[in-house]
Amino acid sequence: MTPDDLNSPDDVELRLRLSRLPRHNAPSRLMTKLRHEFVSPPWWQSWRTAFSWKPAGAFAAAVLVAALWLTYQKREKPKTIDFAPLLAAHMRTQSQTLVPDSDMTAADFSYQLASYEN
Amino acid sequence: MKIKNPFLVCAGLVFCAPIQAEERPSPVVILKRSISAPTVAYQGVITVGTRNGRESRIDEVNVHFKPPNRYRWEYMAPDGSVERVVVSNGTEEKICFPKQGKTLTGRVTRPRPGMPLAQKEWNLLLANYNVNVAGIDTIMGRPAWKLALTPRMAGKCHRLLWVDRETGVILENKKFRPHEDEAVLSRFVRFEAPAVFADTIFIEKNHDRDRAHAFDQRYGTPGSFIPTSLPGGFQLVSADSINLRDHVVTQMRYSDGLSLISVFQTSEPVAIPNDVNTPSAINHVISQPTNNGHITLVGDISDDLLKEISYAFNK
């Protein structure tokens, strides 16, 4: 068939009749098979099919948030020593002086120790 | 008036002289007697009141003492139950928390007359404070000497002691902060001497043997720079390393004979809360970095004096 044949009055009529016919989609499995055999997909599509991006993305976001939080915590709270045991040690010493402290039964010390231990 | 028998008068004066001397012992003798262990057993109730600005707290403590150095203190809750118990045989002290089922133990290192440390503190006391008899009062119907211990330097607390004339026990003990009303007051509200009670009162079983542990684990001696004397007449009396879980802290104790300053040397800064959580809130605190790590000073003296003392650690 030549281009001249396609422009013949019979062919024009045939094309018109064909175009008026109802259209149907080809079965998707057939199309996938045809694409797989005759068309090579672009690289991003092959990656998209290889990975499950949703869980991977969620995991990456969680790691990022955790890293940021840890960095923030480290910067906001420098390593320090709790004051309570030092105060208890001071009160212990204060209760053991030659002249009895004005707190004669070392109530401060045991009170502090109770709050520290609890 | 004609003296009929001068010999009799002289004899009378000689006889009465020791009584007169006993009536008016020197303040230093009274103080020395009060810091010696009483030779008589006693029991009673002490109230300990602490006041700092608007905040105040009162503890009521049942006290038992037996010579030479055994004691039992029971801290009572407002509802009459026992909150905590301190029992000592003179060398070891147990602090029990019956409600929590916990017992802590520690050494007793209170200096006793005759010990070198006691002599050092005694000398410092006489060098830094004036000791006077401010009068004779009656506490719970018992005559007591009122002793005033006044600092020779500004910025320190002064003290009033009421010493029982019969037993030498301190019946009342008041501390006044500089330029303020009294800060801490201990006072017997019931006192019985001599008292008779069983020795078993000084035996306190551990409430939870597995959880019983020491509260003053100390070891070694610090090796870094430590000044032996500080402004205000304070002298180094002892230094130890304290093991605090994952830190080793050096505690240096400085005394002027009456007040005590603790200087803690740490490798990390100390987190001082805005509202220092002391029940009486009587201690002043300074914490700062130095060439040898960080130091934290705690003491019941004025801020100005504590600041001046802190400069000694920046050398």
XYZ file of N, CA, C and O in Angstrom, chain B residues 82-162:
324
model
N 7.265 7.976 113.022
C 8.708 8.207 112.930
C 9.107 8.279 111.456
O 8.907 7.335 110.705
N 9.653 9.419 111.049
C 10.063 9.602 109.647
C 11.410 8.975 109.363
O 11.606 8.302 108.366
N 12.358 9.217 110.267
C 13.702 8.660 110.100
C 14.350 8.520 111.461
O 14.010 9.243 112.393
N 15.293 7.597 111.548
C 15.968 7.304 112.822
C 17.477 7.335 112.583
O 17.962 6.773 111.594
N 18.192 7.986 113.463
C 19.658 7.976 113.402
C 20.157 7.315 114.679
O 19.805 7.735 115.778
N 20.961 6.261 114.520
C 21.489 5.531 115.670
C 23.000 5.435 115.511
O 23.495 5.155 114.416
N 23.718 5.683 116.591
C 25.178 5.607 116.511
C 25.755 4.930 117.744
O 25.245 5.087 118.853
N 26.822 4.175 117.495
C 27.567 3.584 118.609
C 28.861 4.354 118.851
O 29.736 3.895 119.564
N 28.983 5.505 118.228
C 30.169 6.331 118.428
C 31.128 6.276 117.266
O 31.828 7.243 116.981
N 31.187 5.143 116.580
C 32.091 5.026 115.434
C 31.326 4.868 114.125
O 31.807 5.236 113.069
N 30.148 4.279 114.229
C 29.328 4.100 113.024
C 27.955 4.708 113.257
O 27.447 4.697 114.381
N 27.398 5.241 112.196
C 26.084 5.857 112.296
C 25.160 5.227 111.258
O 25.561 5.038 110.115
N 23.953 4.900 111.692
C 22.956 4.356 110.766
C 21.836 5.363 110.630
O 21.347 5.888 111.635
N 21.435 5.594 109.395
C 20.276 6.452 109.154
C 19.209 5.583 108.500
O 19.429 5.033 107.419
N 18.102 5.432 109.193
C 17.052 4.513 108.726
C 15.826 5.310 108.303
O 15.436 6.276 108.960
N 15.238 4.863 107.221
C 13.983 5.451 106.727
C 12.940 4.338 106.763
O 12.799 3.591 105.792
N 12.235 4.204 107.894
C 11.325 3.060 108.066
C 10.257 2.974 106.976
O 9.942 1.886 106.509
N 9.713 4.119 106.568
C 8.624 4.077 105.577
C 9.126 3.597 104.220
O 8.413 2.919 103.491
N 10.354 3.972 103.889
C 10.911 3.568 102.597
C 11.613 2.218 102.688
O 12.046 1.670 101.667
N 11.796 1.708 103.936
C 12.501 0.437 104.109
C 13.947 0.516 103.674
O 14.458 -0.359 102.989
N 14.615 1.597 104.075
C 15.992 1.803 103.622
C 16.877 2.175 104.802
O 16.455 2.900 105.703
N 18.114 1.656 104.804
C 19.073 1.975 105.858
C 20.391 2.379 105.227
O 20.890 1.683 104.338
N 20.939 3.476 105.674
C 22.245 3.924 105.190
C 23.207 3.943 106.371
O 22.808 4.220 107.499
N 24.459 3.640 106.108
C 25.449 3.647 107.193
C 26.618 4.556 106.828
O 26.896 4.785 105.653
N 27.294 5.045 107.839
C 28.453 5.895 107.607
C 29.306 5.978 108.856
O 28.886 5.582 109.944
N 30.511 6.484 108.648
C 31.416 6.620 109.785
C 31.097 7.893 110.563
O 30.625 8.861 109.998
N 31.403 7.850 111.840
C 31.306 9.065 112.661
C 32.716 9.595 112.849
O 33.587 8.879 113.333
N 32.935 10.817 112.411
C 34.294 11.372 112.514
C 34.285 12.671 113.310
O 35.069 13.556 113.057
N 33.341 12.752 114.236
C 33.261 13.979 115.035
C 34.505 14.083 115.925
O 34.846 13.130 116.638
N 35.213 15.224 115.865
C 36.419 15.336 116.686
C 36.081 15.388 118.167
O 35.123 16.032 118.567
N 36.858 14.671 118.944
C 36.663 14.650 120.398
C 37.859 15.327 121.054
O 38.980 15.263 120.528
N 37.618 15.985 122.194
C 38.744 16.616 122.891
C 39.880 15.625 123.094
O 39.660 14.479 123.466
N 41.076 16.081 122.814
C 42.250 15.212 122.926
C 42.754 14.789 121.565
O 43.941 14.489 121.401
N 41.895 14.774 120.549
C 42.320 14.423 119.201
C 43.033 15.615 118.578
O 42.681 16.770 118.851
N 44.038 15.367 117.695
C 44.761 16.497 117.071
C 43.831 17.432 116.307
O 43.971 18.653 116.374
N 42.855 16.845 115.601
C 41.937 17.678 114.827
C 41.120 18.578 115.749
O 40.887 19.757 115.459
N 40.713 18.006 116.880
C 39.934 18.785 117.845
C 40.764 19.945 118.385
O 40.260 21.055 118.559
N 42.031 19.679 118.649
C 42.918 20.722 119.164
C 43.080 21.842 118.141
O 43.069 23.031 118.483
N 43.181 21.446 116.869
C 43.329 22.454 115.808
C 42.071 23.323 115.723
O 42.158 24.555 115.643
N 40.905 22.670 115.755
C 39.646 23.435 115.687
C 39.493 24.329 116.919
O 38.997 25.447 116.822
N 39.912 23.811 118.056
C 39.817 24.581 119.299
C 40.673 25.841 119.223
O 40.241 26.942 119.575
N 41.914 25.678 118.729
C 42.806 26.832 118.597
C 42.236 27.862 117.620
O 42.315 29.072 117.848
N 41.650 27.362 116.528
C 41.053 28.273 115.547
C 39.864 29.019 116.152
O 39.674 30.210 115.903
N 39.100 28.299 116.937
C 37.923 28.906 117.569
C 38.330 30.074 118.461
O 37.760 31.167 118.387
N 39.337 29.840 119.295
C 39.775 30.892 120.215
C 40.443 32.047 119.463
O 40.425 33.191 119.923
N 41.048 31.741 118.297
C 41.701 32.794 117.514
C 40.690 33.648 116.756
O 40.928 34.834 116.517
N 39.557 33.054 116.351
C 38.610 33.760 115.475
C 37.347 34.258 116.170
O 36.575 34.999 115.566
N 37.124 33.821 117.405
C 35.876 34.196 118.090
C 36.161 34.661 119.509
O 37.099 34.171 120.157
N 35.339 35.569 119.968
C 35.347 35.960 121.379
C 34.303 35.110 122.100
O 33.179 34.965 121.612
N 34.713 34.537 123.221
C 33.794 33.692 123.998
C 33.490 34.413 125.308
O 34.403 34.744 126.066
N 32.208 34.669 125.554
C 31.811 35.381 126.766
C 30.609 34.713 127.409
O 29.795 34.090 126.721
N 30.526 34.900 128.731
C 29.307 34.479 129.425
C 28.354 35.660 129.386
O 28.648 36.744 129.889
N 27.202 35.444 128.725
C 26.242 36.541 128.578
C 25.210 36.543 129.696
O 24.325 37.402 129.724
N 25.287 35.566 130.588
C 24.359 35.542 131.707
C 24.007 34.133 132.124
O 24.569 33.158 131.604
N 23.108 34.047 133.083
C 22.601 32.747 133.531
C 21.094 32.753 133.306
O 20.396 33.658 133.767
N 20.622 31.777 132.562
C 19.190 31.675 132.273
C 18.645 30.387 132.868
O 19.411 29.517 133.302
N 17.349 30.281 132.834
C 16.709 29.046 133.277
C 15.983 28.435 132.081
O 15.122 29.072 131.475
N 16.390 27.231 131.719
C 15.763 26.522 130.597
C 15.044 25.311 131.180
O 15.681 24.443 131.776
N 13.745 25.266 131.027
C 12.918 24.174 131.567
C 13.184 23.976 133.069
O 13.289 22.844 133.540
N 13.375 25.057 133.761
C 13.602 24.996 135.202
C 15.020 24.636 135.597
O 15.306 24.467 136.783
N 15.914 24.520 134.602
C 17.298 24.142 134.906
C 18.191 25.364 134.681
O 18.117 26.000 133.613
N 19.054 25.699 135.661
C 19.969 26.824 135.449
C 20.979 26.504 134.346
O 21.495 25.379 134.285
N 21.202 27.469 133.472
C 22.110 27.240 132.336
C 22.947 28.485 132.088
O 22.471 29.622 132.200
N 24.222 28.252 131.767
C 25.103 29.347 131.369
C 24.768 29.750 129.943
O 24.608 28.894 129.074
N 24.676 31.051 129.727
C 24.441 31.547 128.371
C 25.771 32.031 127.801
O 26.350 33.005 128.289
N 26.260 31.322 126.797
C 27.559 31.654 126.199
C 27.353 32.366 124.874
O 26.509 31.959 124.064
N 28.132 33.406 124.629
C 28.064 34.121 123.352
C 29.382 33.926 122.611
O 30.452 34.198 123.161
N 29.308 33.414 121.398
C 30.485 33.238 120.550
C 30.388 34.256 119.413
O 29.569 34.105 118.504
N 31.207 35.291 119.514
C 31.103 36.410 118.571
C 32.312 36.418 117.647
O 33.453 36.395 118.117
N 32.081 36.460 116.319
C 33.226 36.458 115.397
C 34.015 37.753 115.475
O 33.440 38.822 115.704
N 35.317 37.634 115.284
C 36.159 38.832 115.308
C 36.224 39.496 113.936
O 36.906 40.495 113.772
N 35.557 38.888 112.964
C 35.567 39.418 111.605
C 34.136 39.484 111.087
O 33.322 38.613 111.390
N 33.857 40.511 110.298
C 32.500 40.657 109.748
C 32.235 39.567 108.705
O 33.164 39.017 108.117
N 30.959 39.278 108.519
C 30.576 38.327 107.468
C 30.367 36.919 107.969
O 30.083 36.017 107.174
N 30.528 36.693 109.286
C 30.346 35.341 109.835
C 29.142 35.309 110.778
O 28.704 36.344 111.282
N 28.666 34.105 111.019
C 27.549 33.936 111.950
C 28.048 34.053 113.384
O 29.202 33.745 113.668
N 27.190 34.498 114.276
C 27.536 34.402 115.689
C 26.552 33.464 116.378
O 25.478 33.174 115.861
N 26.951 32.983 117.541
C 26.243 31.873 118.162
C 25.948 32.154 119.628
O 26.732 32.814 120.316
N 24.818 31.647 120.088
C 24.490 31.667 121.522
C 24.257 30.224 121.963
O 23.530 29.481 121.289
N 24.884 29.840 123.065
C 24.711 28.478 123.600
C 24.232 28.580 125.041
O 24.740 29.405 125.812
N 23.266 27.741 125.398
C 22.842 27.640 126.793
C 23.307 26.275 127.301
O 22.834 25.227 126.795
